[in-house]
XYZ file of C-alpha atoms in Angstrom:
474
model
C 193.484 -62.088 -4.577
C 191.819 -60.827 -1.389
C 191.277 -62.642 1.280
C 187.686 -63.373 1.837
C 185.931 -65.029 5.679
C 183.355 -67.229 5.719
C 180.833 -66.726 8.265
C 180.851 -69.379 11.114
C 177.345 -70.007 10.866
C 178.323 -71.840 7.658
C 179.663 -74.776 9.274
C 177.283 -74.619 12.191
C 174.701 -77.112 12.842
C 171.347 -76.397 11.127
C 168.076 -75.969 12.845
C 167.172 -78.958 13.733
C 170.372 -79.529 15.152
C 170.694 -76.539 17.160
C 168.001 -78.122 19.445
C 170.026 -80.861 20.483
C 172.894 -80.154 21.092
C 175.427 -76.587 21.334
C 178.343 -75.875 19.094
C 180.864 -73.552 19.450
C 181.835 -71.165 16.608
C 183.616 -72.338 13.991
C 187.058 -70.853 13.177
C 187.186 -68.632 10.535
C 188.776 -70.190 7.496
C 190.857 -68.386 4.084
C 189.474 -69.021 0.797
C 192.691 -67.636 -1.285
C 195.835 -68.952 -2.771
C 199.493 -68.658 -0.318
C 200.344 -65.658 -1.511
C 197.626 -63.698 -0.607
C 197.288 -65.793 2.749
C 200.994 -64.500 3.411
C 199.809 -60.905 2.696
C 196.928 -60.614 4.644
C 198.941 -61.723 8.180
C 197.906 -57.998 9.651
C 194.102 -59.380 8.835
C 194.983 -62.567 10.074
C 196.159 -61.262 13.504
C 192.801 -59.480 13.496
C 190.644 -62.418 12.616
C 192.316 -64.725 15.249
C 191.267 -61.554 17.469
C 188.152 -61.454 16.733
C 187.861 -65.421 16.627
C 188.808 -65.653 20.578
C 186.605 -62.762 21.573
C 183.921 -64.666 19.959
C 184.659 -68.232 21.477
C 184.001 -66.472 24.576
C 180.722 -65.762 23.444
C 178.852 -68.290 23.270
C 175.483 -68.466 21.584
C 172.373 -68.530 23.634
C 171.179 -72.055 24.811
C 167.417 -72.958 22.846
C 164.811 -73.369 25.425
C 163.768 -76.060 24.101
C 167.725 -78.009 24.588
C 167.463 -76.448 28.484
C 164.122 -78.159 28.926
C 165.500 -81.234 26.611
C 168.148 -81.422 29.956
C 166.189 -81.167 32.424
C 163.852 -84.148 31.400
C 166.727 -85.971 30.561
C 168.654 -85.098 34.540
C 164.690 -86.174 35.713
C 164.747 -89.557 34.096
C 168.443 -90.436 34.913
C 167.679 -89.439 39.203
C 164.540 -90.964 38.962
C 164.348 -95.007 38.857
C 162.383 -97.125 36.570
C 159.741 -98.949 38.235
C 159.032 -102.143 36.224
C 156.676 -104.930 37.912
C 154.767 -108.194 37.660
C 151.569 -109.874 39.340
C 150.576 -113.680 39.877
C 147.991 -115.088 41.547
C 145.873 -118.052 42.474
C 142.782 -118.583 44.114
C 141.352 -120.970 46.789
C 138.641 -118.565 48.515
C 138.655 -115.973 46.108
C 139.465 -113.599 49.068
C 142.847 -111.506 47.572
C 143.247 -108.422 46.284
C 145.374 -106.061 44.924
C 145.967 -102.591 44.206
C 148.707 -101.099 41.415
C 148.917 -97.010 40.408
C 152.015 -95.902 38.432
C 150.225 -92.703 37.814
C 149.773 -91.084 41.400
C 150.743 -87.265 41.780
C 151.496 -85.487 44.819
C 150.417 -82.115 43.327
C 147.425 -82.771 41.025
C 148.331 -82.633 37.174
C 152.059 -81.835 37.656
C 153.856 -85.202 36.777
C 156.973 -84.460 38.050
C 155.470 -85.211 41.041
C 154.233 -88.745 39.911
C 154.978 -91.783 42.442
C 154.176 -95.193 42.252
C 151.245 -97.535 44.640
C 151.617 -101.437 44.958
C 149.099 -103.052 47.750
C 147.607 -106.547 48.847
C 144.434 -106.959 50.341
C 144.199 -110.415 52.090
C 140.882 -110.191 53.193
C 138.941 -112.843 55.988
C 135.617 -113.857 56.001
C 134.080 -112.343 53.261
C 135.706 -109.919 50.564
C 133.757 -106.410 51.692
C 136.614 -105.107 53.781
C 139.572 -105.979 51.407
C 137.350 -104.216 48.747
C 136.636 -100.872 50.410
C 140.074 -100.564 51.551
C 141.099 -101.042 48.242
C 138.690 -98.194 47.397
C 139.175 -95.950 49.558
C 142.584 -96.491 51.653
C 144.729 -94.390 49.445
C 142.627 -91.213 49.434
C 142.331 -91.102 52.850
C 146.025 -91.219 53.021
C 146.413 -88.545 50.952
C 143.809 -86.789 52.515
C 146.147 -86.374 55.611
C 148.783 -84.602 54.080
C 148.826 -80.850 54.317
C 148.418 -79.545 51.051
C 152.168 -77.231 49.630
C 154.359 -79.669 50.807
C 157.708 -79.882 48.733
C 158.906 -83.700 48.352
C 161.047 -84.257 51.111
C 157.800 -82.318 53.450
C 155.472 -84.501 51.762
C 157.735 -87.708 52.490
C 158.244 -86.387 56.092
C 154.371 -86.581 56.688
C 153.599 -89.490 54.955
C 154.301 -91.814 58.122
C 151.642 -90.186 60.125
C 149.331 -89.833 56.758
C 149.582 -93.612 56.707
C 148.227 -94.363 60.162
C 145.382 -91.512 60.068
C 144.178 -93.019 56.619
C 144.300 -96.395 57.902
C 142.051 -95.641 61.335
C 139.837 -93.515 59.047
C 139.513 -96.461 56.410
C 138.768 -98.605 59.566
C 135.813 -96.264 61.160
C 134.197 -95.724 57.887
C 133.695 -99.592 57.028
C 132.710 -100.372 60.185
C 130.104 -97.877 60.084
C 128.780 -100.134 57.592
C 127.862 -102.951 60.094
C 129.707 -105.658 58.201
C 132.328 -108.631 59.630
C 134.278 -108.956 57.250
C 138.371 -107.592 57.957
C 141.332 -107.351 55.613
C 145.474 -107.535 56.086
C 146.844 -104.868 53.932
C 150.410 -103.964 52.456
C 150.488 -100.880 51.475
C 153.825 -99.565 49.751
C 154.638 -96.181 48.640
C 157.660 -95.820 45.857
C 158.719 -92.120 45.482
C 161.922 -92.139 43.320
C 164.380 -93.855 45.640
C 162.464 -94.026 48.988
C 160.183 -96.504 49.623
C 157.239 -96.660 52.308
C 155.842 -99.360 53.646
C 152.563 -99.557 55.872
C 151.473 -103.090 56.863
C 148.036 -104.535 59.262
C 147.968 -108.241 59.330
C 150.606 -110.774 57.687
C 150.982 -110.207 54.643
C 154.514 -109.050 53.502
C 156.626 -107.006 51.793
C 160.517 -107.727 51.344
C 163.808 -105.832 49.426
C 166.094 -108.081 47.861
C 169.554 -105.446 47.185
C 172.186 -106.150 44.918
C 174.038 -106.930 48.024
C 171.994 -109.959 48.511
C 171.096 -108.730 51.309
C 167.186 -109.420 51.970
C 165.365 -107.071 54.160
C 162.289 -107.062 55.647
C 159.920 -104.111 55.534
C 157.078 -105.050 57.336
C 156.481 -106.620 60.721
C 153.703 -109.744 61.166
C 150.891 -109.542 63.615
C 150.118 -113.323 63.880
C 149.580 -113.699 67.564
C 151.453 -116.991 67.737
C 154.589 -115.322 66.993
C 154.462 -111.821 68.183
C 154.696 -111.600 72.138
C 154.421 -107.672 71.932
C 151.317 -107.817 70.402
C 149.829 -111.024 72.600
C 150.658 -108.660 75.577
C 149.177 -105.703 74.173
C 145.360 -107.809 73.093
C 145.378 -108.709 76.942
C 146.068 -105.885 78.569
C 143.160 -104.265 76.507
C 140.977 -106.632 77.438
C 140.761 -109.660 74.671
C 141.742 -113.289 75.473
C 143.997 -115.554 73.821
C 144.068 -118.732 73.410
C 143.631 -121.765 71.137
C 140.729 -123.942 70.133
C 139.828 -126.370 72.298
C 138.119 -129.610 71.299
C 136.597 -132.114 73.134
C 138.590 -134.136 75.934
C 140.134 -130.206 76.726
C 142.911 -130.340 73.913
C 143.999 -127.348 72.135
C 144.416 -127.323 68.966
C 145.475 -124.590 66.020
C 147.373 -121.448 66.250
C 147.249 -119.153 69.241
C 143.337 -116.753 68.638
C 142.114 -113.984 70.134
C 138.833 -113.494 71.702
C 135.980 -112.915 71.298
C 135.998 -113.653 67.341
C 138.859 -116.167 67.208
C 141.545 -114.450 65.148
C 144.514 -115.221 64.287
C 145.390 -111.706 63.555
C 146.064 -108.916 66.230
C 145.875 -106.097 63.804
C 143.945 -105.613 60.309
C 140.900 -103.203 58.885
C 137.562 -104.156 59.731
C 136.852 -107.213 61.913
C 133.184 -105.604 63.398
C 132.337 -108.827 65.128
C 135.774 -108.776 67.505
C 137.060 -106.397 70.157
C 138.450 -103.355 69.256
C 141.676 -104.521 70.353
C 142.219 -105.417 67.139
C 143.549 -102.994 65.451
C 144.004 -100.865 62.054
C 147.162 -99.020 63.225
C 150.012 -99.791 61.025
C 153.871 -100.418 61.232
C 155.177 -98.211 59.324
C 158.679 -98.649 57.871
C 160.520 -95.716 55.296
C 163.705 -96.851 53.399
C 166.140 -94.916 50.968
C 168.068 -97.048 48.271
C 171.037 -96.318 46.570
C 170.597 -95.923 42.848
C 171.969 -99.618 42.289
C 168.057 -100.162 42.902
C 166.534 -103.336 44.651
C 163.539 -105.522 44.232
C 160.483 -105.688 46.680
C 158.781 -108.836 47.025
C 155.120 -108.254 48.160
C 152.928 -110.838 48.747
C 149.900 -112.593 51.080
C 150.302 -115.253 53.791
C 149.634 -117.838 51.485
C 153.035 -117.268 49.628
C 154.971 -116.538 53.312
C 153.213 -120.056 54.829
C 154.906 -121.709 52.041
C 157.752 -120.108 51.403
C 160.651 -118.062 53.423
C 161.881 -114.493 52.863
C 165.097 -115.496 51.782
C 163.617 -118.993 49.319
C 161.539 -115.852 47.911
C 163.708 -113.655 47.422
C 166.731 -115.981 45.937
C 163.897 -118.199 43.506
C 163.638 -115.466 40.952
C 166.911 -113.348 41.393
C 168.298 -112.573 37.961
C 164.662 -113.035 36.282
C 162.925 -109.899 34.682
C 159.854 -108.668 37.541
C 157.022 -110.355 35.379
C 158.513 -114.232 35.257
C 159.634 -113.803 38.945
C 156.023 -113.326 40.154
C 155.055 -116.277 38.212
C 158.011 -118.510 39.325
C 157.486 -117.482 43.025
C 153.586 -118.577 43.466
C 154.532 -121.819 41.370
C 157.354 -122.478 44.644
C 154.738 -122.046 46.945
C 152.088 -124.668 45.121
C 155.289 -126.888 44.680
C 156.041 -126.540 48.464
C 152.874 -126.631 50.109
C 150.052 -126.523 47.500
C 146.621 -124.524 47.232
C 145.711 -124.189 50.478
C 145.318 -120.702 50.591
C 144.423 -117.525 48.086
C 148.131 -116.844 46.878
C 149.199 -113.300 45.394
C 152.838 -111.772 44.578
C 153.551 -108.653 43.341
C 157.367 -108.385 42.030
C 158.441 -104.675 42.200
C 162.076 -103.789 40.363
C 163.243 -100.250 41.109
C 166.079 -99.509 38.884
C 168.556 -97.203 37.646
C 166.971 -95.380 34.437
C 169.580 -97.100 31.929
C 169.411 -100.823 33.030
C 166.490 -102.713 31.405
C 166.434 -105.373 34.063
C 167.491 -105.937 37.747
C 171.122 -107.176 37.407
C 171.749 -110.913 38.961
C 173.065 -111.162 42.780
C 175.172 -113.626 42.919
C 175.181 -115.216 46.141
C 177.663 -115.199 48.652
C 178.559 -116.649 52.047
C 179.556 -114.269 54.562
C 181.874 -114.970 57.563
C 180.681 -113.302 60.619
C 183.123 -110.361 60.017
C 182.249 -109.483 56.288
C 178.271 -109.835 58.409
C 179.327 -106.792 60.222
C 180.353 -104.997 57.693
C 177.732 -105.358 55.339
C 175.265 -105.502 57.241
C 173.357 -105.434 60.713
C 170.811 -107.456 62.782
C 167.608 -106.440 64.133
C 166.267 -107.676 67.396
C 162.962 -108.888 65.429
C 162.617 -111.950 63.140
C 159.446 -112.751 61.408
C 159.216 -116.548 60.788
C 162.277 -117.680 61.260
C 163.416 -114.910 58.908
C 166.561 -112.253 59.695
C 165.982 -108.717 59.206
C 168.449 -107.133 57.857
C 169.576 -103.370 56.652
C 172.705 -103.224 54.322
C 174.821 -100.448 55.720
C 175.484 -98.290 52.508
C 172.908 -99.940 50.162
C 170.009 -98.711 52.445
C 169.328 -96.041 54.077
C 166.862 -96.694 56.814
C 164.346 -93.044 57.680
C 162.175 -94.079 59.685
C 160.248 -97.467 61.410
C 157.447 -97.023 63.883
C 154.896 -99.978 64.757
C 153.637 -98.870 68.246
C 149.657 -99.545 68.819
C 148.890 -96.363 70.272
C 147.276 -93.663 68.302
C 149.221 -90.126 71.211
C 152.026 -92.002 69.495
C 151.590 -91.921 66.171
C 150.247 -88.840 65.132
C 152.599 -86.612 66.794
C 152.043 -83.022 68.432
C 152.215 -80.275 65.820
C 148.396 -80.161 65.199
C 147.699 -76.894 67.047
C 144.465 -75.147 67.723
C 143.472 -72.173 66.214
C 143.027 -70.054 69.247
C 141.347 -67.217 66.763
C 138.522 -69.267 64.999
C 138.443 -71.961 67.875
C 137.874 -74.461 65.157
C 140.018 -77.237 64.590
C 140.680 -79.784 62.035
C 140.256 -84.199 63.304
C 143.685 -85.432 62.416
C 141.667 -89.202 61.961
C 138.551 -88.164 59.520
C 140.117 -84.347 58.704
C 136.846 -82.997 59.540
C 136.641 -79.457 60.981
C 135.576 -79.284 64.267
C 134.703 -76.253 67.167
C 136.732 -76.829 70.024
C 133.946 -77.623 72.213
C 133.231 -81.050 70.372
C 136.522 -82.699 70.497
C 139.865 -83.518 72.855
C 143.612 -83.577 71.957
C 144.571 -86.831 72.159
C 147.084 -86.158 75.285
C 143.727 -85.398 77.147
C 143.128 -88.747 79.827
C 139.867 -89.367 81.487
C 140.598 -86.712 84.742
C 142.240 -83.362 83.474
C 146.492 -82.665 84.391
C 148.730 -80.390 83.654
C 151.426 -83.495 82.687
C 148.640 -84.381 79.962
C 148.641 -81.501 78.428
C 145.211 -81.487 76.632
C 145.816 -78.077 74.998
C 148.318 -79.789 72.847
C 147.381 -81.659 69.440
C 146.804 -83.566 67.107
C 143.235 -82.786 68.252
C 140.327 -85.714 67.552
C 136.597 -85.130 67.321
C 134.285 -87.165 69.165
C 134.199 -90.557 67.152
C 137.103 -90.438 66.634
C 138.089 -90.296 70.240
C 135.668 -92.836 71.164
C 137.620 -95.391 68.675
C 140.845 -94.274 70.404
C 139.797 -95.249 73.970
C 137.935 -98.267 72.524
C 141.159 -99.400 70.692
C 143.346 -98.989 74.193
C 140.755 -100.687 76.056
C 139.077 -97.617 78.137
C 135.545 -98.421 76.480
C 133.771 -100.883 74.405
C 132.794 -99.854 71.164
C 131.564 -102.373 68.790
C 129.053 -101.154 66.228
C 125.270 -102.997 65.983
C 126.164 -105.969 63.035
C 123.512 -105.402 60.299
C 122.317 -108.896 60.006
């Protein structure tokens, strides 16, 4: 009987397999009794041949299994975002803002990041409302268009304090009092961006147990910088007084009376008070962590670290819920209260796994992590070494600071572009802002980011060179 082969493809996958996953050929089996198996060895040296040469060639790869890969590599470096929201209401005067959708390149998802904000606004809801509105798109607005992800992550920092002075200009050229803390965070896979006016808060809770905080607060009773900074512009502070020449309350600034040295809006007080935000940019390692973000009435009741260690080991939509309840339990309704629970975790856990809590010595404190020279309320800011990966913190009040130099002019057109409002401008109509009030070569007004006139006037207003409060619409 001769000895007959049976094609590979025989014992390949079918079709619909071949999609999924990639065989390699099959060896080439006898059909045939022994003895003509032990008479075809010549044939059999050749098969075996003819088998290796074709192990080495391997099939092409579907397209549709390469792209199957790549989603699947996309999902496993990117972290799922899961979150959950509680509130409750005493003034009515809290917002928030969540976007799981957002694109950095319009209608490409891969380039999809996620938006969590509070709006905590103050004497009326307008402000907290229109920065709600339109806060994020003049963020985005800020950022050079063809940036790759890391570019694009780069810029956000200064993107952050342009849209937040822009926000700021265009509600007050409403005429109306009202101001507004924000929180503003920014999750891009692992990196996390914070941007924060006012006091409310955002926190990371690591598997470390490490809590860190990621925003700074601008309550002038317990931020000297920022007391320093109001006078030296020109504001007062101080506390009520009542009669018989008692103070009483928290430490105000004035004219106005608030509490707050920095925040969007606030037409009726001095420009000192600004909408210039501390900016803070983190990296996580892909064990994940949770951010806690929340307004003052959850802080006023409750610490970072009570926060933080109430809901550990609870999925992100119970923890929001159990966090406001230990604020009412603590202190009650005496304030709007809102949480936002944010879990950013590896793609294959379903829930943020449980810290459990340990007591470290003062050398295991070194090791795992470090202290900053800035508390918050009695709260220690941390940064686990290894768990978190700090790029970048900037909260300084000065807009030269924050928007950096690489804005140059366009020496052919002579037009250039407002790094605030992003509005094209000739030359002739605005001033870097290194210019000062007399001309010098150590100012070096050639230099960006260039501003155009408004802009510029709410500069010099915010560092006290002018006044520059807009007529209140009554």
């Amino acid at each position: 009987m001769k000895a007959q082969l049976i094609p590979p493809q025989v014992y390949g996958p079918s079709r619909a397999e071949s999609n999924s996953a990639i065989y390699a050929p099959q060896c080439l089996q006898w059909v045939g009794n022994e003895d003509s198996r032990n008479a075809g060895t010549k044939s059999t040296e050749m098969s075996q041949t003819e088998v290796s040469q074709m192990k080495q060639k391997q099939p092409p790869v579907p397209l549709g299994t390469l792209i199957g890969r790549e989603l699947r590599n996309i999902k496993v470096e990117k972290p799922t975002i899961k979150y959950g929201q509680a509130a409750l209401a005493k003034k009515g005067e809290d917002y928030f803002l969540i976007q799981l959708d957002c694109q950095r390149v319009p209608g490409n998802p891969s380039t999809s990041f996620s938006l969590f904000a509070i709006f905590d606004g103050h004497n009326g809801i307008s402000a907290a409302i229109f920065a709600k509105e339109n806060l994020l798109n003049n963020v985005l607005s800020a950022i050079p268009q063809g940036l790759g992800r890391e570019e694009w992550l780069q810029a956000l920092p200064r993107a952050l304090v342009a849209g937040f002075v822009k926000t700021d200009i265009e509600f007050q050229q409403r005429g109306e009092t009202s101001g507004t803390t924000v929180t503003f965070v920014v999750i891009d896979g692992w990196t996390v961006t914070v941007a924060s006016v006012g006091d409310s808060r955002c926190i990371l809770d690591t598997q470390g147990g490490v809590v860190s905080l990621l925003t700074v607060d601008h309550r002038l009773e317990e931020n000297v910088e920022e007391r320093e900074r109001v006078t030296a512009s020109g504001g007062e502070v101080g506390r009520l007084n009542v009669f018989g020449g008692n103070e009483v309350g928290p430490l105000r600034c004035w004219p106005g009376g608030l509490c707050l040295s920095r925040s969007i809006g606030d037409t009726d007080v001095g420009e000192f008070i600004v909408p210039i935000p501390h900016v803070k940019q983190v990296k996580l390692s892909n064990a994940g962590g949770r951010l806690i973000i929340a307004s003052d009435g959850i802080w006023d009741a409750l610490s970072s670290d009570m926060a933080a260690q109430c809901c550990r080991g609870l999925p992100s939509e119970l923890a929001a819920k159990l966090v406001v309840k230990e604020a009412l339990r603590s202190r009650g309704l005496k304030d709007d209260t809102t949480c936002l629970v944010v879990d950013i975790i590896p793609y294959d856990h379903l829930v943020m796994l449980p810290t459990p809590k340990k007591k470290q010595n003062s050398f295991t404190s070194r090791i795992f992590g470090k202290r900053s020279q800035n508390s918050t309320k009695g709260t220690t800011k941390l940064s686990a070494v290894g768990v978190v990966e700090e790029l970048f913190e900037e909260g300084s009040a000065m807009l030269s600071e924050r928007l950096g130099k690489d804005f140059p002019l366009d020496s052919n057109s002579g037009i250039f572009r407002c790094a605030i409002c992003q509005v094209d401008q000739p030359s002739s109509d605005g001033l870097s802002v290194n210019s000062g009030q007399f001309f010098s070569l150590a100012s070096k007004p050639w230099e960006g980011p260039f501003l155009c006139a408004s802009c510029r006037r709410k500069k010099d207003a915010m560092e006290g060179k002018m006044a520059n409060r807009p007529a209140v619409i009554a």
